[in-house]
Amino acid sequence: MGDLLLNKKVVRNTDTKLDPELSQHSQNSATPEQHDWRQQTWYILSQNPISMFSIVLFLIFILVGITGPFWVPFDPIASDTSIALQAPSFLHLFGTDHLGRDVFSRVVVATRLDLWIALSAVSISALVGTSLGCLAGYFGGWYDRIIGRIADTILAFPLFVLAMGIVAVLGNSLTNVIYATALINIPFFIRVARAEVTIQRNHQYVQAALLSGNTHLRTLVFHIFPNCLPALMVQMSLNMGWAILNAAGLSFIGLGVRPPVAEWGIMVAEGANYIISGEWWLVLFPGLILMLAVFCFNLLGDALRDLVDPQKRT
Amino acid sequence: MLAVPSLIGVIVVAFVLTRSLPGDPAVYFAGITADEESIAQIREQLGLDKSIFHQFIVYCKNLTQGNLGVSLNTGQSVASELSARFPASLELTLTGLALALMAAIPLGILAAVNPNTWIDHLCRIFVTAGASTPIFFSGLLLVFVFYYLLGWAPSPIGRLDFFYLSPPKVTGFYTIDAMINGDFETAAAAAKQLILPAITLAIFALAPIARMTRSAMLTAMGSEYVKAATANGIDRRKIIFVYALRNAMLPLLTIMGLVFSYLLGANVLVEKVFSWPGIGSFAVDALVASDFAAVQGFILVMAVMFVVLNLVIDILYTLVDPRVSIDG
């Protein structure tokens, strides 16, 4: 894909029949570069319909997460056992659960909670992990050794198991599920930030910034860090997917969210007892939406990676 | 030697987790009717009146003796509970891994041989969907389709249907033990119970393996030696499966650690869904009942196993690729 882009640029340059130096110059001024960037984004997206699909899906999820509670047809926690375990119909699109609650309404309302858990967990780990990774990458030495050791220790555990243990120790609550999910994602941000800063540190603009009187910290935060953002965005998107999976897994085994709160993982757990007797809709719909959300973030991460670094595509 | 720092880290973290448990264990063990004096006595007995450093030494000493404490849930020692259930988990995880490798490597090769075609895109979507499916959801879905709808699979209640006797223990793997015992009916029954949870695990682990195979194969296929082989008119199939694949297997080894992290975590959920009597479901039950000694023991065992696995992978890597030294 990298080759393709290169070819395209060359072709355009000969088309305009400009002196190579002149075209070089025009590319360096602000507007054509922006134009270039937008064109490149569009080009990569149009090459890959999957990326387009993931972006649309992402926007839909955000929209549902924000507006969902205002337009759901039924109260997500109002139970009515007289209509329990009804199969999907026009009235109840996704059927009703064992307490007669409307599964569709619950799935829609749960969107906000699930996205919120994932977003807060990933934000915490991005903040902590990036700060540590930047320090390790920029200053090296003991910073690097200690921070690297912290990351290794966390990664020495199977991550889901570690999250279980942390929630068990801190106490079974939603906040602690968020902390646990945040903690197990920290090493990934440390690694990405460290790797990026190590590369950026040797660029000349860093020396220029230091020579013009910026302190090390200021150079790191205002000059180097912005250049690491693209790679970090990719990591954030991928980690959003993992965070949703992790939180849903924890609530499936009874940690974190408690009934009657609507959350995808716990809805699947509640429906699990009915799958053997054939009431599939209790599990299928929340599970499917959960899967779709994770799928969306994973594809989005891939799409962002294609944009940021086309050579790394796997 | 590589594993030593990780092992120390794991033990320290496990110790900190144990010591930061909510509530005072002395009060807990003394019971409701205990007075100040008996609580102090028990605290002394448990060594909780000593310094935290002293406690750590005692904890390490207990660990070397394989003493992980007593499970409140079952009244048995945690170590014996875990070791009794360990083969069940291992059988499941290894079968899952084998299935994942058997499916993912061909998928990766297929995608790499036809890069950026619809085959490639389809493979990518398929494995990403697998990694995006919550493990408990795919498990339940498989149960619904193959048990409820088709009736092919037995009911998801553990390692053997209740009218079979578990085979005499040799390896702890029911399928192998039954075959050693010459009881092929039981072996088949055990295999039937095993297949759905193993497939569930495999689906989840497909993505990292397939993606790594793809990118490693792409690199290998673009290399000079493959070009030379092609120029020499060697059969394309031989080039793919002998020249390229062998070299692509190396990078694949490096991500096996990540795959195991996936598998061991996913194991917990799969065991819960299929009532599989392994260490994962033991830990979940303990977690729900606030049986902390059992949970800590489980986490420690998992972490140590994971460290050892990573070590084995590193050693294998140096064996397969002599250019990599064990220190670097």
PDB file of C-alpha atoms in Angstrom, chain A residues 192-292:
ATOM      1  CA  VAL A 192       3.842   2.423  22.319  1.00  0.00           C
ATOM      2  CA  ALA A 193       4.704   5.774  23.921  1.00  0.00           C
ATOM      3  CA  ARG A 194       8.204   4.648  24.805  1.00  0.00           C
ATOM      4  CA  ALA A 195       8.900   3.366  21.307  1.00  0.00           C
ATOM      5  CA  GLU A 196       7.570   6.557  19.703  1.00  0.00           C
ATOM      6  CA  VAL A 197       9.462   8.906  22.004  1.00  0.00           C
ATOM      7  CA  THR A 198      12.687   6.976  21.510  1.00  0.00           C
ATOM      8  CA  ILE A 199      12.390   7.588  17.777  1.00  0.00           C
ATOM      9  CA  GLN A 200      11.275  11.211  18.039  1.00  0.00           C
ATOM     10  CA  ARG A 201      13.929  12.122  20.607  1.00  0.00           C
ATOM     11  CA  ASN A 202      16.711  11.955  18.031  1.00  0.00           C
ATOM     12  CA  HIS A 203      15.017  14.254  15.528  1.00  0.00           C
ATOM     13  CA  GLN A 204      16.495  17.650  14.971  1.00  0.00           C
ATOM     14  CA  TYR A 205      13.405  19.589  15.927  1.00  0.00           C
ATOM     15  CA  VAL A 206      13.933  18.330  19.465  1.00  0.00           C
ATOM     16  CA  GLN A 207      17.416  19.816  19.571  1.00  0.00           C
ATOM     17  CA  ALA A 208      16.055  23.024  18.099  1.00  0.00           C
ATOM     18  CA  ALA A 209      13.407  23.168  20.807  1.00  0.00           C
ATOM     19  CA  LEU A 210      15.964  22.535  23.545  1.00  0.00           C
ATOM     20  CA  LEU A 211      18.393  25.092  22.124  1.00  0.00           C
ATOM     21  CA  SER A 212      15.745  27.775  22.028  1.00  0.00           C
ATOM     22  CA  GLY A 213      15.424  27.464  25.762  1.00  0.00           C
ATOM     23  CA  ASN A 214      12.676  24.914  26.385  1.00  0.00           C
ATOM     24  CA  THR A 215      13.094  22.745  29.428  1.00  0.00           C
ATOM     25  CA  HIS A 216      13.222  18.984  28.954  1.00  0.00           C
ATOM     26  CA  LEU A 217       9.721  18.542  30.316  1.00  0.00           C
ATOM     27  CA  ARG A 218       8.321  21.263  28.087  1.00  0.00           C
ATOM     28  CA  THR A 219      10.025  19.816  25.035  1.00  0.00           C
ATOM     29  CA  LEU A 220       8.639  16.411  25.890  1.00  0.00           C
ATOM     30  CA  VAL A 221       5.074  17.572  26.453  1.00  0.00           C
ATOM     31  CA  PHE A 222       4.683  20.242  23.770  1.00  0.00           C
ATOM     32  CA  HIS A 223       7.071  19.139  21.058  1.00  0.00           C
ATOM     33  CA  ILE A 224       7.568  15.395  21.170  1.00  0.00           C
ATOM     34  CA  PHE A 225       4.243  14.217  22.574  1.00  0.00           C
ATOM     35  CA  PRO A 226       2.047  15.708  19.798  1.00  0.00           C
ATOM     36  CA  ASN A 227       4.107  13.761  17.288  1.00  0.00           C
ATOM     37  CA  CYS A 228       3.383  10.513  19.121  1.00  0.00           C
ATOM     38  CA  LEU A 229      -0.374  11.075  19.083  1.00  0.00           C
ATOM     39  CA  PRO A 230      -1.185   9.195  15.856  1.00  0.00           C
ATOM     40  CA  ALA A 231       0.329   5.950  17.119  1.00  0.00           C
ATOM     41  CA  LEU A 232      -1.381   6.412  20.461  1.00  0.00           C
ATOM     42  CA  MET A 233      -4.758   6.926  18.798  1.00  0.00           C
ATOM     43  CA  VAL A 234      -4.410   3.568  17.079  1.00  0.00           C
ATOM     44  CA  GLN A 235      -3.617   1.934  20.398  1.00  0.00           C
ATOM     45  CA  MET A 236      -6.575   3.650  22.071  1.00  0.00           C
ATOM     46  CA  SER A 237      -8.989   2.351  19.496  1.00  0.00           C
ATOM     47  CA  LEU A 238      -7.725  -1.223  19.778  1.00  0.00           C
ATOM     48  CA  ASN A 239      -7.783  -1.011  23.570  1.00  0.00           C
ATOM     49  CA  MET A 240     -11.372   0.241  23.553  1.00  0.00           C
ATOM     50  CA  GLY A 241     -12.333  -3.089  22.036  1.00  0.00           C
ATOM     51  CA  TRP A 242     -10.358  -5.055  24.614  1.00  0.00           C
ATOM     52  CA  ALA A 243     -11.728  -2.931  27.435  1.00  0.00           C
ATOM     53  CA  ILE A 244     -15.319  -3.623  26.420  1.00  0.00           C
ATOM     54  CA  LEU A 245     -14.586  -7.358  26.165  1.00  0.00           C
ATOM     55  CA  ASN A 246     -12.812  -7.376  29.491  1.00  0.00           C
ATOM     56  CA  ALA A 247     -15.488  -5.468  31.369  1.00  0.00           C
ATOM     57  CA  ALA A 248     -18.230  -7.617  29.848  1.00  0.00           C
ATOM     58  CA  GLY A 249     -16.290 -10.755  30.788  1.00  0.00           C
ATOM     59  CA  LEU A 250     -15.954  -9.562  34.361  1.00  0.00           C
ATOM     60  CA  SER A 251     -19.630  -8.772  34.662  1.00  0.00           C
ATOM     61  CA  PHE A 252     -20.442 -12.157  33.105  1.00  0.00           C
ATOM     62  CA  ILE A 253     -18.778 -13.885  36.054  1.00  0.00           C
ATOM     63  CA  GLY A 254     -20.588 -11.599  38.477  1.00  0.00           C
ATOM     64  CA  LEU A 255     -18.081  -8.798  39.038  1.00  0.00           C
ATOM     65  CA  GLY A 256     -18.826  -5.133  38.685  1.00  0.00           C
ATOM     66  CA  VAL A 257     -22.243  -4.318  37.330  1.00  0.00           C
ATOM     67  CA  ARG A 258     -25.099  -5.699  39.409  1.00  0.00           C
ATOM     68  CA  PRO A 259     -28.666  -6.504  38.428  1.00  0.00           C
ATOM     69  CA  PRO A 260     -31.021  -4.915  37.552  1.00  0.00           C
ATOM     70  CA  VAL A 261     -28.678  -2.530  35.742  1.00  0.00           C
ATOM     71  CA  ALA A 262     -28.665  -3.130  31.988  1.00  0.00           C
ATOM     72  CA  GLU A 263     -25.209  -4.056  30.709  1.00  0.00           C
ATOM     73  CA  TRP A 264     -24.407  -6.381  27.789  1.00  0.00           C
ATOM     74  CA  GLY A 265     -22.226  -8.823  29.706  1.00  0.00           C
ATOM     75  CA  ILE A 266     -24.635  -9.273  32.572  1.00  0.00           C
ATOM     76  CA  MET A 267     -27.571  -9.621  30.174  1.00  0.00           C
ATOM     77  CA  VAL A 268     -25.808 -12.529  28.458  1.00  0.00           C
ATOM     78  CA  ALA A 269     -25.059 -14.024  31.883  1.00  0.00           C
ATOM     79  CA  GLU A 270     -28.725 -13.762  32.887  1.00  0.00           C
ATOM     80  CA  GLY A 271     -29.803 -15.308  29.628  1.00  0.00           C
ATOM     81  CA  ALA A 272     -27.253 -18.143  29.838  1.00  0.00           C
ATOM     82  CA  ASN A 273     -29.590 -20.252  32.003  1.00  0.00           C
ATOM     83  CA  TYR A 274     -32.305 -20.129  29.361  1.00  0.00           C
ATOM     84  CA  ILE A 275     -30.263 -21.068  26.302  1.00  0.00           C
ATOM     85  CA  ILE A 276     -30.500 -24.784  27.059  1.00  0.00           C
ATOM     86  CA  SER A 277     -34.279 -24.533  27.087  1.00  0.00           C
ATOM     87  CA  GLY A 278     -34.280 -22.680  23.776  1.00  0.00           C
ATOM     88  CA  GLU A 279     -34.899 -19.039  24.759  1.00  0.00           C
ATOM     89  CA  TRP A 280     -32.105 -17.824  22.515  1.00  0.00           C
ATOM     90  CA  TRP A 281     -33.054 -14.142  22.266  1.00  0.00           C
ATOM     91  CA  LEU A 282     -31.917 -13.386  25.819  1.00  0.00           C
ATOM     92  CA  VAL A 283     -28.340 -14.216  24.872  1.00  0.00           C
ATOM     93  CA  LEU A 284     -28.246 -13.524  21.151  1.00  0.00           C
ATOM     94  CA  PHE A 285     -29.126  -9.830  21.007  1.00  0.00           C
ATOM     95  CA  PRO A 286     -26.979  -8.391  23.793  1.00  0.00           C
ATOM     96  CA  GLY A 287     -24.149 -10.717  22.781  1.00  0.00           C
ATOM     97  CA  LEU A 288     -24.406  -9.744  19.140  1.00  0.00           C
ATOM     98  CA  ILE A 289     -24.387  -6.022  19.888  1.00  0.00           C
ATOM     99  CA  LEU A 290     -21.483  -6.486  22.269  1.00  0.00           C
ATOM    100  CA  MET A 291     -19.592  -8.333  19.582  1.00  0.00           C
ATOM    101  CA  LEU A 292     -20.444  -5.672  17.030  1.00  0.00           C
TER     102      LEU A 292
END
